[in-house]
C-alpha cells in the first residue's frame, strides 16, 4: 500500500530524514519507535504534505501513485490520514461543522453523495458514544479548551468518521489514560482489514499490546536502523535504544 | 462664458448654484439657510484631503478627479428586487421610489424626506456637523430625498428594510440622500439597510443619517454595503442616544471600490448604550474605511465596538476609532477591539484607536491586532480533505465569528451571514 524509498527530507535547511526506506503492505499495521528528535513526526508530516518539509531525494508511492506530487487535501481524498501528535485548536470553527465539512469534502471528491446535518449528527453520535466523548464536544470549537486526552479522542473521532485507507498515528497514545488507550486501539482495530494499513508511532510498548503490529521499526537519525516482529518493541522497552543504535 | 468646473469641489458647488432654486425646500427660508451655510463650509474646506487628521489614510482622488452627473429625474425602469419578508423602502439613485416600496401596514411612520421637508425644521441638521465633516456639508447642500422614519413612544415597530440601488447608466450619478430616524421613548425598531448597484456602474453614494434614540428606546441598525465594483460609498451616520436607550449598529463594509463608513455616536443620558460592530472585506483594488467616533457624555453608559477587517489581493483597509469620555461620564464602560486579517502580501491595513478620557472613574479598554491565516490551521483542515479555498473560507469565517456573534438581532445576523458568503463568491477566493 505505502512504499517509501530512500527518503531524504529537510526542514528549514536542516537534514532530518536520511535515506528512509519502508514498505507497508495492504492489511498490515507497522509501528515506528525511536528516540526524541529522530524524525518520526517529520516523516508523518512529509506523508501528509505539510509545507516546509522539503523532500530532497527518494520517493513515496501510495497504492501505485506518487504521493509527494499531491496536495494535502488530495492525499486525504486518496485515503491518507494523519492523527497529529499535537492537534491544533481552531477558535471559531465549530467541531460539528468541521467534521461534516471534512467528511463531505472527501465524499464529494469520491463522487459520493454529501450527507446533511441530520444524517451527520446520527453518524457522529454513534461514533462518539463508542469513543466515550460527550456530545457537547460537537458544539465547541475544534479542540479549543479540550484536554490533551480529549484532543486525541477527537483525532480518533475523525479517523473513525473519515475511514481512511492508511492512518499514521503520531504518538496518539502519549498522555492518555488506560481506558482512552484502549479506545484508540479499538478505533484502529475496527478499521483493520485487507484494505487498511497503519503506521503507529509510539514511545511505549503498551499501545502495541492492544494494536498488535505486524512489524516494528526503529528510527534513528532519520533512518530505519532495525526492523523486527512485535517482540522488538518489548526488547526496546527493556533495553532502550542504545544497544540497537550501537549495533547499527 | 465662464468655464464650468467638471470635477472636484468646484463642480459640486457649481451644481448647487445651478440647482439652488429648484432643490426641495428651495423657497423655505430655514432650508435655504441650512444649505447655504453648508455650501459655505464646503467652499471653505472642499473635499477632505489626507492632511486632515480624520482622512489621513483615505484618499478621495477617485472622487475629486472624476466627473459625476445628475441622477435621472424620471426613472421608470423597474430594477429587479431581491425578495424580502419585511416592509421595505426602495431608493434608486438616491430617490425614494414609492412604486417599488412596500410600506403598507407598518407600525411606524415612514415618508419621503422630499415630501416631509417643510415640517422638519430643527430636525434636519440637528446632529450633522457640516462645518466639521465636509461630506456632510456636501450632502446638506445637495440632498434631494431620503427617508423619514418615526416610531411613536412605546411602539415595537419590528423590522424595516431600506434598499438603495444604483441604476444601470452611463451618467455616473452622484446622489446624497438624507435619512432621519427618530424613536420615541421606549420604542424599538430594526433597520436593515442594503446599498448595492450594478457591477460596472460608476456612481457616488453619499448618504447621511441623523438618528435620535429617546429614553429607553432601542434601534438595531444593520447595514450591508455591497455597492458595485466601480461605485463609491461615503456614508456618515450621526446618532444620539438618550438615557437608557441603545443604538446597535452593525455594518458590513464589503462593496465599492472606495468605501468610508463613518459613524458618530453620542451617549447623552445615563445608562445609554452603543454597540458598534462591523466587518470589512476588501479584494483587489478596493479601499474600505471604518471611522467611528463615540462621545460618552453622560455617566453609567457603556459602549462595545468590535471591528474585523479581511483584506485580499491588493487592497487597503482603515480602522479609526475615537472614544471621548467627557468629565461628567463617570462609570463609563467602554470596549473597543479591531482586528485585521491579511490574506495577501499586497494588502495593507492602517488602524488608529484613540482614547480621550477626562473622567477619573472609568473602565475603558481597547486593542488591535493584525495577522495572517495560520499555516498550521490551514494545513490541518486540508489534511482532512477540505480544499484549500474552502479551508481558507472557514478560517476567515472563524475570524469573523466574534463580530458576527455580537449581532443580537436575528434578521440582521442572517443578512450579514449571507453578505459574507456573497463576498467570498465574488472574490472567487482569489487570495
Ligand atoms: N521547523 C523546524 N525547524 C528546525 N528544526 C526542526 C523543525 N521541525 C523539526 N525540527 C527538528 O527535526 C528533528 C526531528 O523532529 P521530529 O519532530 O520529527 O522528531 P520526533 O522523532 O517526532 O521526536 P519526538 O519523539 O520528540 O516527537 C528534531 O531535531 C527537531 O528539532
Ligand atoms: Mg514527534
mmCIF file of C-alpha atoms in Angstrom, chain B residues 82-417:
data_model
loop_
_atom_site.group_PDB
_atom_site.id
_atom_site.type_symbol
_atom_site.label_atom_id
_atom_site.label_comp_id
_atom_site.label_asym_id
_atom_site.label_seq_id
_atom_site.Cartn_x
_atom_site.Cartn_y
_atom_site.Cartn_z
ATOM 1 C CA UNK B 82 -34.466 40.720 -4.174
ATOM 2 C CA UNK B 83 -37.366 39.168 -2.276
ATOM 3 C CA UNK B 84 -37.990 40.335 1.268
ATOM 4 C CA UNK B 85 -40.105 39.311 4.212
ATOM 5 C CA UNK B 86 -40.193 42.835 5.658
ATOM 6 C CA UNK B 87 -41.665 46.196 4.774
ATOM 7 C CA UNK B 88 -39.191 47.897 2.508
ATOM 8 C CA UNK B 89 -38.399 51.386 1.291
ATOM 9 C CA UNK B 90 -36.615 51.381 -2.038
ATOM 10 C CA UNK B 91 -34.372 54.111 -3.394
ATOM 11 C CA UNK B 92 -32.945 54.258 -6.896
ATOM 12 C CA UNK B 93 -30.028 56.652 -7.352
ATOM 13 C CA UNK B 94 -30.936 58.238 -4.047
ATOM 14 C CA UNK B 95 -34.581 58.878 -4.906
ATOM 15 C CA UNK B 96 -37.415 57.299 -2.997
ATOM 16 C CA UNK B 97 -39.496 55.038 -5.213
ATOM 17 C CA UNK B 98 -42.962 54.553 -3.713
ATOM 18 C CA UNK B 99 -43.868 52.321 -6.677
ATOM 19 C CA UNK B 100 -41.147 49.846 -5.675
ATOM 20 C CA UNK B 101 -41.631 50.156 -1.922
ATOM 21 C CA UNK B 102 -43.938 48.103 0.238
ATOM 22 C CA UNK B 103 -44.742 50.001 3.384
ATOM 23 C CA UNK B 104 -48.398 49.231 3.968
ATOM 24 C CA UNK B 105 -49.462 48.404 7.460
ATOM 25 C CA UNK B 106 -46.148 49.150 9.160
ATOM 26 C CA UNK B 107 -46.302 50.158 12.790
ATOM 27 C CA UNK B 108 -44.275 53.258 12.151
ATOM 28 C CA UNK B 109 -44.414 56.400 10.139
ATOM 29 C CA UNK B 110 -42.315 56.354 7.011
ATOM 30 C CA UNK B 111 -42.272 59.031 4.367
ATOM 31 C CA UNK B 112 -40.113 60.525 1.717
ATOM 32 C CA UNK B 113 -37.955 63.333 3.002
ATOM 33 C CA UNK B 114 -38.652 65.307 -0.158
ATOM 34 C CA UNK B 115 -42.315 65.469 0.839
ATOM 35 C CA UNK B 116 -41.850 65.855 4.596
ATOM 36 C CA UNK B 117 -39.198 68.554 4.409
ATOM 37 C CA UNK B 118 -41.204 71.664 5.370
ATOM 38 C CA UNK B 119 -42.153 70.211 8.750
ATOM 39 C CA UNK B 120 -38.651 69.041 9.623
ATOM 40 C CA UNK B 121 -37.264 72.348 10.825
ATOM 41 C CA UNK B 122 -34.834 71.825 13.666
ATOM 42 C CA UNK B 123 -34.524 68.137 12.897
ATOM 43 C CA UNK B 124 -32.532 68.128 9.724
ATOM 44 C CA UNK B 125 -29.171 69.330 10.801
ATOM 45 C CA UNK B 126 -29.802 68.711 14.498
ATOM 46 C CA UNK B 127 -26.938 66.216 14.617
ATOM 47 C CA UNK B 128 -24.950 66.534 11.393
ATOM 48 C CA UNK B 129 -21.987 68.859 11.512
ATOM 49 C CA UNK B 130 -21.278 70.191 8.021
ATOM 50 C CA UNK B 131 -18.675 72.546 9.446
ATOM 51 C CA UNK B 132 -16.643 69.551 10.687
ATOM 52 C CA UNK B 133 -17.370 66.896 8.089
ATOM 53 C CA UNK B 134 -17.128 68.110 4.501
ATOM 54 C CA UNK B 135 -19.105 65.143 3.190
ATOM 55 C CA UNK B 136 -21.982 66.049 5.469
ATOM 56 C CA UNK B 137 -21.700 69.573 4.068
ATOM 57 C CA UNK B 138 -21.873 68.191 0.532
ATOM 58 C CA UNK B 139 -24.903 66.133 1.493
ATOM 59 C CA UNK B 140 -26.661 69.060 3.178
ATOM 60 C CA UNK B 141 -26.057 71.259 0.176
ATOM 61 C CA UNK B 142 -27.431 68.816 -2.360
ATOM 62 C CA UNK B 143 -29.766 66.284 -0.721
ATOM 63 C CA UNK B 144 -32.968 65.816 -2.655
ATOM 64 C CA UNK B 145 -34.571 62.892 -0.911
ATOM 65 C CA UNK B 146 -34.263 60.403 1.881
ATOM 66 C CA UNK B 147 -36.393 58.559 4.358
ATOM 67 C CA UNK B 148 -38.047 59.921 7.460
ATOM 68 C CA UNK B 149 -38.775 57.170 9.947
ATOM 69 C CA UNK B 150 -40.592 57.799 13.191
ATOM 70 C CA UNK B 151 -41.618 55.289 15.803
ATOM 71 C CA UNK B 152 -44.046 56.531 18.410
ATOM 72 C CA UNK B 153 -43.322 56.102 22.116
ATOM 73 C CA UNK B 154 -43.684 52.558 23.360
ATOM 74 C CA UNK B 155 -44.169 51.010 19.929
ATOM 75 C CA UNK B 156 -42.221 47.882 18.968
ATOM 76 C CA UNK B 157 -42.091 48.504 15.249
ATOM 77 C CA UNK B 158 -40.431 45.305 14.031
ATOM 78 C CA UNK B 159 -38.122 45.352 11.037
ATOM 79 C CA UNK B 160 -37.865 47.875 8.218
ATOM 80 C CA UNK B 161 -35.645 47.429 5.202
ATOM 81 C CA UNK B 162 -34.087 50.250 3.290
ATOM 82 C CA UNK B 163 -32.739 49.270 -0.104
ATOM 83 C CA UNK B 164 -30.588 51.678 -2.066
ATOM 84 C CA UNK B 165 -29.936 50.771 -5.671
ATOM 85 C CA UNK B 166 -27.841 52.473 -8.277
ATOM 86 C CA UNK B 167 -29.395 52.396 -11.728
ATOM 87 C CA UNK B 168 -27.617 50.966 -14.729
ATOM 88 C CA UNK B 169 -26.491 54.114 -16.535
ATOM 89 C CA UNK B 170 -23.609 55.919 -18.176
ATOM 90 C CA UNK B 171 -24.239 59.104 -16.248
ATOM 91 C CA UNK B 172 -22.036 58.352 -13.253
ATOM 92 C CA UNK B 173 -24.583 59.918 -10.942
ATOM 93 C CA UNK B 174 -23.770 61.411 -7.558
ATOM 94 C CA UNK B 175 -26.557 61.186 -5.002
ATOM 95 C CA UNK B 176 -26.717 62.406 -1.447
ATOM 96 C CA UNK B 177 -29.761 61.009 0.353
ATOM 97 C CA UNK B 178 -30.540 62.334 3.828
ATOM 98 C CA UNK B 179 -32.257 59.947 6.210
ATOM 99 C CA UNK B 180 -33.842 60.814 9.542
ATOM 100 C CA UNK B 181 -34.763 58.232 12.135
ATOM 101 C CA UNK B 182 -36.458 59.019 15.432
ATOM 102 C CA UNK B 183 -37.514 56.534 18.072
ATOM 103 C CA UNK B 184 -39.836 57.757 20.805
ATOM 104 C CA UNK B 185 -39.490 56.845 24.468
ATOM 105 C CA UNK B 186 -39.317 53.064 24.915
ATOM 106 C CA UNK B 187 -39.815 52.382 21.196
ATOM 107 C CA UNK B 188 -37.902 49.743 19.272
ATOM 108 C CA UNK B 189 -37.035 49.176 15.637
ATOM 109 C CA UNK B 190 -34.704 47.111 13.491
ATOM 110 C CA UNK B 191 -33.481 48.640 10.261
ATOM 111 C CA UNK B 192 -31.728 46.542 7.647
ATOM 112 C CA UNK B 193 -30.178 48.775 5.093
ATOM 113 C CA UNK B 194 -28.642 47.460 1.913
ATOM 114 C CA UNK B 195 -26.722 49.583 -0.552
ATOM 115 C CA UNK B 196 -25.935 47.981 -3.862
ATOM 116 C CA UNK B 197 -25.517 48.687 -7.549
ATOM 117 C CA UNK B 198 -24.549 47.203 -10.904
ATOM 118 C CA UNK B 199 -21.082 45.689 -11.095
ATOM 119 C CA UNK B 200 -19.670 48.103 -13.652
ATOM 120 C CA UNK B 201 -21.630 51.313 -13.000
ATOM 121 C CA UNK B 202 -19.786 54.390 -11.766
ATOM 122 C CA UNK B 203 -21.593 56.404 -9.122
ATOM 123 C CA UNK B 204 -21.147 58.232 -5.858
ATOM 124 C CA UNK B 205 -23.472 57.386 -2.970
ATOM 125 C CA UNK B 206 -23.088 59.879 -0.134
ATOM 126 C CA UNK B 207 -25.809 59.204 2.435
ATOM 127 C CA UNK B 208 -26.147 60.945 5.775
ATOM 128 C CA UNK B 209 -28.224 59.574 8.647
ATOM 129 C CA UNK B 210 -29.423 61.553 11.616
ATOM 130 C CA UNK B 211 -30.720 59.212 14.278
ATOM 131 C CA UNK B 212 -32.359 60.052 17.591
ATOM 132 C CA UNK B 213 -32.979 57.327 20.136
ATOM 133 C CA UNK B 214 -35.117 58.555 23.039
ATOM 134 C CA UNK B 215 -35.101 57.313 26.638
ATOM 135 C CA UNK B 216 -35.249 53.542 26.873
ATOM 136 C CA UNK B 217 -35.642 53.097 23.107
ATOM 137 C CA UNK B 218 -33.657 50.596 21.066
ATOM 138 C CA UNK B 219 -32.587 50.846 17.445
ATOM 139 C CA UNK B 220 -30.783 47.979 15.748
ATOM 140 C CA UNK B 221 -29.262 49.311 12.557
ATOM 141 C CA UNK B 222 -27.803 46.705 10.249
ATOM 142 C CA UNK B 223 -26.029 47.996 7.187
ATOM 143 C CA UNK B 224 -24.878 45.926 4.247
ATOM 144 C CA UNK B 225 -22.656 47.950 1.994
ATOM 145 C CA UNK B 226 -22.417 45.881 -1.162
ATOM 146 C CA UNK B 227 -22.040 48.550 -3.813
ATOM 147 C CA UNK B 228 -20.862 47.665 -7.308
ATOM 148 C CA UNK B 229 -17.141 47.354 -8.080
ATOM 149 C CA UNK B 230 -16.950 50.867 -9.558
ATOM 150 C CA UNK B 231 -19.213 52.513 -7.015
ATOM 151 C CA UNK B 232 -18.034 54.932 -4.335
ATOM 152 C CA UNK B 233 -19.732 54.873 -0.960
ATOM 153 C CA UNK B 234 -19.117 57.671 1.501
ATOM 154 C CA UNK B 235 -21.507 57.412 4.388
ATOM 155 C CA UNK B 236 -21.838 59.419 7.573
ATOM 156 C CA UNK B 237 -24.106 58.375 10.431
ATOM 157 C CA UNK B 238 -24.883 60.606 13.380
ATOM 158 C CA UNK B 239 -26.731 59.077 16.306
ATOM 159 C CA UNK B 240 -27.755 60.484 19.673
ATOM 160 C CA UNK B 241 -28.870 58.164 22.430
ATOM 161 C CA UNK B 242 -30.797 59.343 25.497
ATOM 162 C CA UNK B 243 -30.858 57.766 28.963
ATOM 163 C CA UNK B 244 -31.313 54.003 28.951
ATOM 164 C CA UNK B 245 -31.507 53.891 25.150
ATOM 165 C CA UNK B 246 -29.489 51.645 22.843
ATOM 166 C CA UNK B 247 -28.102 52.212 19.393
ATOM 167 C CA UNK B 248 -26.808 48.964 17.929
ATOM 168 C CA UNK B 249 -25.033 49.469 14.632
ATOM 169 C CA UNK B 250 -23.630 46.623 12.602
ATOM 170 C CA UNK B 251 -22.022 47.380 9.274
ATOM 171 C CA UNK B 252 -20.772 45.004 6.630
ATOM 172 C CA UNK B 253 -18.488 47.179 4.572
ATOM 173 C CA UNK B 254 -17.747 44.937 1.623
ATOM 174 C CA UNK B 255 -18.515 46.562 -1.730
ATOM 175 C CA UNK B 256 -17.480 49.618 -3.747
ATOM 176 C CA UNK B 257 -14.018 50.484 -4.953
ATOM 177 C CA UNK B 258 -13.824 53.130 -2.247
ATOM 178 C CA UNK B 259 -15.939 52.971 0.882
ATOM 179 C CA UNK B 260 -15.991 55.057 4.031
ATOM 180 C CA UNK B 261 -18.256 54.066 6.873
ATOM 181 C CA UNK B 262 -18.151 56.960 9.300
ATOM 182 C CA UNK B 263 -20.206 56.799 12.479
ATOM 183 C CA UNK B 264 -20.623 59.422 15.189
ATOM 184 C CA UNK B 265 -22.495 58.349 18.285
ATOM 185 C CA UNK B 266 -23.207 60.485 21.329
ATOM 186 C CA UNK B 267 -24.451 58.895 24.548
ATOM 187 C CA UNK B 268 -26.192 61.804 26.202
ATOM 188 C CA UNK B 269 -28.175 60.277 29.056
ATOM 189 C CA UNK B 270 -27.208 57.926 31.897
ATOM 190 C CA UNK B 271 -27.143 54.191 31.117
ATOM 191 C CA UNK B 272 -27.286 54.710 27.377
ATOM 192 C CA UNK B 273 -25.566 52.055 25.286
ATOM 193 C CA UNK B 274 -23.799 51.977 21.963
ATOM 194 C CA UNK B 275 -22.890 48.811 20.133
ATOM 195 C CA UNK B 276 -20.857 49.391 17.032
ATOM 196 C CA UNK B 277 -19.702 46.268 15.314
ATOM 197 C CA UNK B 278 -18.658 45.573 11.817
ATOM 198 C CA UNK B 279 -16.922 43.505 9.247
ATOM 199 C CA UNK B 280 -14.944 44.996 6.417
ATOM 200 C CA UNK B 281 -13.888 42.886 3.477
ATOM 201 C CA UNK B 282 -11.907 44.064 0.517
ATOM 202 C CA UNK B 283 -10.409 42.419 -2.540
ATOM 203 C CA UNK B 284 -8.110 43.569 -5.308
ATOM 204 C CA UNK B 285 -8.357 47.297 -5.968
ATOM 205 C CA UNK B 286 -10.704 48.068 -3.086
ATOM 206 C CA UNK B 287 -10.275 50.519 -0.246
ATOM 207 C CA UNK B 288 -12.532 50.208 2.802
ATOM 208 C CA UNK B 289 -12.538 52.573 5.753
ATOM 209 C CA UNK B 290 -14.442 52.472 9.006
ATOM 210 C CA UNK B 291 -14.128 55.521 11.200
ATOM 211 C CA UNK B 292 -16.023 55.729 14.455
ATOM 212 C CA UNK B 293 -16.301 58.496 16.953
ATOM 213 C CA UNK B 294 -18.021 57.906 20.231
ATOM 214 C CA UNK B 295 -18.910 60.525 22.811
ATOM 215 C CA UNK B 296 -19.536 59.301 26.318
ATOM 216 C CA UNK B 297 -21.281 62.444 27.523
ATOM 217 C CA UNK B 298 -23.213 61.049 30.487
ATOM 218 C CA UNK B 299 -22.447 58.768 33.436
ATOM 219 C CA UNK B 300 -23.022 54.998 33.608
ATOM 220 C CA UNK B 301 -23.030 54.464 29.844
ATOM 221 C CA UNK B 302 -21.446 51.543 28.082
ATOM 222 C CA UNK B 303 -20.115 51.018 24.604
ATOM 223 C CA UNK B 304 -18.945 47.947 22.731
ATOM 224 C CA UNK B 305 -17.078 48.041 19.450
ATOM 225 C CA UNK B 306 -15.717 45.041 17.590
ATOM 226 C CA UNK B 307 -14.495 45.522 14.050
ATOM 227 C CA UNK B 308 -12.903 42.884 11.866
ATOM 228 C CA UNK B 309 -11.230 43.584 8.563
ATOM 229 C CA UNK B 310 -10.348 40.951 5.951
ATOM 230 C CA UNK B 311 -8.154 42.038 3.079
ATOM 231 C CA UNK B 312 -7.337 40.034 -0.041
ATOM 232 C CA UNK B 313 -5.360 40.888 -3.153
ATOM 233 C CA UNK B 314 -4.053 44.422 -3.486
ATOM 234 C CA UNK B 315 -6.451 46.113 -1.126
ATOM 235 C CA UNK B 316 -6.420 48.562 1.693
ATOM 236 C CA UNK B 317 -8.333 48.776 4.923
ATOM 237 C CA UNK B 318 -8.604 51.503 7.513
ATOM 238 C CA UNK B 319 -9.995 51.495 11.024
ATOM 239 C CA UNK B 320 -10.057 54.621 13.130
ATOM 240 C CA UNK B 321 -11.913 54.615 16.388
ATOM 241 C CA UNK B 322 -12.112 57.522 18.769
ATOM 242 C CA UNK B 323 -13.667 57.287 22.218
ATOM 243 C CA UNK B 324 -14.126 60.551 24.052
ATOM 244 C CA UNK B 325 -15.117 60.204 27.686
ATOM 245 C CA UNK B 326 -16.347 63.554 28.983
ATOM 246 C CA UNK B 327 -15.639 64.683 32.507
ATOM 247 C CA UNK B 328 -19.235 64.019 33.602
ATOM 248 C CA UNK B 329 -19.170 60.489 32.231
ATOM 249 C CA UNK B 330 -18.178 58.662 35.421
ATOM 250 C CA UNK B 331 -18.573 54.877 35.481
ATOM 251 C CA UNK B 332 -18.171 54.680 31.744
ATOM 252 C CA UNK B 333 -17.618 51.171 30.487
ATOM 253 C CA UNK B 334 -16.009 51.261 27.063
ATOM 254 C CA UNK B 335 -14.559 48.484 24.950
ATOM 255 C CA UNK B 336 -13.088 48.632 21.503
ATOM 256 C CA UNK B 337 -11.379 45.892 19.524
ATOM 257 C CA UNK B 338 -10.264 45.978 15.946
ATOM 258 C CA UNK B 339 -8.572 43.104 14.224
ATOM 259 C CA UNK B 340 -7.359 42.647 10.700
ATOM 260 C CA UNK B 341 -6.611 39.523 8.723
ATOM 261 C CA UNK B 342 -4.391 39.939 5.687
ATOM 262 C CA UNK B 343 -4.816 37.244 3.067
ATOM 263 C CA UNK B 344 -2.228 38.630 0.706
ATOM 264 C CA UNK B 345 1.175 40.272 0.984
ATOM 265 C CA UNK B 346 -0.175 43.165 -1.107
ATOM 266 C CA UNK B 347 -2.902 44.011 1.388
ATOM 267 C CA UNK B 348 -2.422 46.839 3.858
ATOM 268 C CA UNK B 349 -4.228 47.926 6.999
ATOM 269 C CA UNK B 350 -3.993 51.175 8.918
ATOM 270 C CA UNK B 351 -5.523 51.213 12.328
ATOM 271 C CA UNK B 352 -5.761 54.039 14.795
ATOM 272 C CA UNK B 353 -7.567 53.648 18.094
ATOM 273 C CA UNK B 354 -7.799 56.858 20.064
ATOM 274 C CA UNK B 355 -8.915 57.267 23.661
ATOM 275 C CA UNK B 356 -9.543 60.639 25.233
ATOM 276 C CA UNK B 357 -10.594 60.241 28.834
ATOM 277 C CA UNK B 358 -11.483 63.198 31.038
ATOM 278 C CA UNK B 359 -13.378 61.340 33.778
ATOM 279 C CA UNK B 360 -11.458 59.520 36.504
ATOM 280 C CA UNK B 361 -13.714 56.580 37.340
ATOM 281 C CA UNK B 362 -13.981 54.719 34.046
ATOM 282 C CA UNK B 363 -13.289 51.323 32.575
ATOM 283 C CA UNK B 364 -12.068 51.648 29.031
ATOM 284 C CA UNK B 365 -10.145 49.069 27.082
ATOM 285 C CA UNK B 366 -9.096 48.776 23.508
ATOM 286 C CA UNK B 367 -6.974 46.528 21.397
ATOM 287 C CA UNK B 368 -5.826 45.992 17.856
ATOM 288 C CA UNK B 369 -4.279 43.025 16.080
ATOM 289 C CA UNK B 370 -3.062 42.319 12.569
ATOM 290 C CA UNK B 371 -2.361 38.819 11.360
ATOM 291 C CA UNK B 372 -2.366 36.327 8.565
ATOM 292 C CA UNK B 373 -4.071 32.985 8.238
ATOM 293 C CA UNK B 374 -2.327 30.447 10.444
ATOM 294 C CA UNK B 375 -0.464 27.988 8.214
ATOM 295 C CA UNK B 376 -0.888 25.166 10.750
ATOM 296 C CA UNK B 377 -4.637 25.702 10.878
ATOM 297 C CA UNK B 378 -4.867 25.701 7.117
ATOM 298 C CA UNK B 379 -2.773 22.552 6.846
ATOM 299 C CA UNK B 380 -4.862 20.779 9.445
ATOM 300 C CA UNK B 381 -8.085 21.438 7.537
ATOM 301 C CA UNK B 382 -6.534 20.450 4.204
ATOM 302 C CA UNK B 383 -5.103 17.273 5.715
ATOM 303 C CA UNK B 384 -8.702 16.284 6.408
ATOM 304 C CA UNK B 385 -9.630 16.603 2.748
ATOM 305 C CA UNK B 386 -11.009 20.132 2.750
ATOM 306 C CA UNK B 387 -9.913 22.003 -0.397
ATOM 307 C CA UNK B 388 -7.658 24.979 0.197
ATOM 308 C CA UNK B 389 -10.174 27.636 -0.860
ATOM 309 C CA UNK B 390 -12.861 26.180 1.370
ATOM 310 C CA UNK B 391 -10.427 25.831 4.253
ATOM 311 C CA UNK B 392 -9.492 29.499 3.924
ATOM 312 C CA UNK B 393 -13.145 30.476 3.857
ATOM 313 C CA UNK B 394 -13.721 28.502 7.058
ATOM 314 C CA UNK B 395 -10.848 30.213 8.819
ATOM 315 C CA UNK B 396 -11.947 33.647 7.680
ATOM 316 C CA UNK B 397 -15.440 32.899 8.897
ATOM 317 C CA UNK B 398 -13.941 31.826 12.205
ATOM 318 C CA UNK B 399 -12.025 35.096 12.382
ATOM 319 C CA UNK B 400 -15.279 36.992 11.884
ATOM 320 C CA UNK B 401 -17.204 34.981 14.470
ATOM 321 C CA UNK B 402 -16.753 37.365 17.375
ATOM 322 C CA UNK B 403 -18.089 40.319 15.399
ATOM 323 C CA UNK B 404 -20.943 38.328 13.919
ATOM 324 C CA UNK B 405 -21.947 36.907 17.276
ATOM 325 C CA UNK B 406 -22.116 40.391 18.702
ATOM 326 C CA UNK B 407 -25.156 40.935 16.483
ATOM 327 C CA UNK B 408 -28.110 40.272 18.758
ATOM 328 C CA UNK B 409 -30.692 40.883 16.083
ATOM 329 C CA UNK B 410 -31.622 37.743 14.153
ATOM 330 C CA UNK B 411 -32.675 39.282 10.782
ATOM 331 C CA UNK B 412 -29.510 41.380 10.736
ATOM 332 C CA UNK B 413 -27.338 38.411 11.528
ATOM 333 C CA UNK B 414 -28.901 36.354 8.760
ATOM 334 C CA UNK B 415 -28.443 39.171 6.269
ATOM 335 C CA UNK B 416 -24.874 39.563 7.398
ATOM 336 C CA UNK B 417 -24.037 35.884 7.011
#
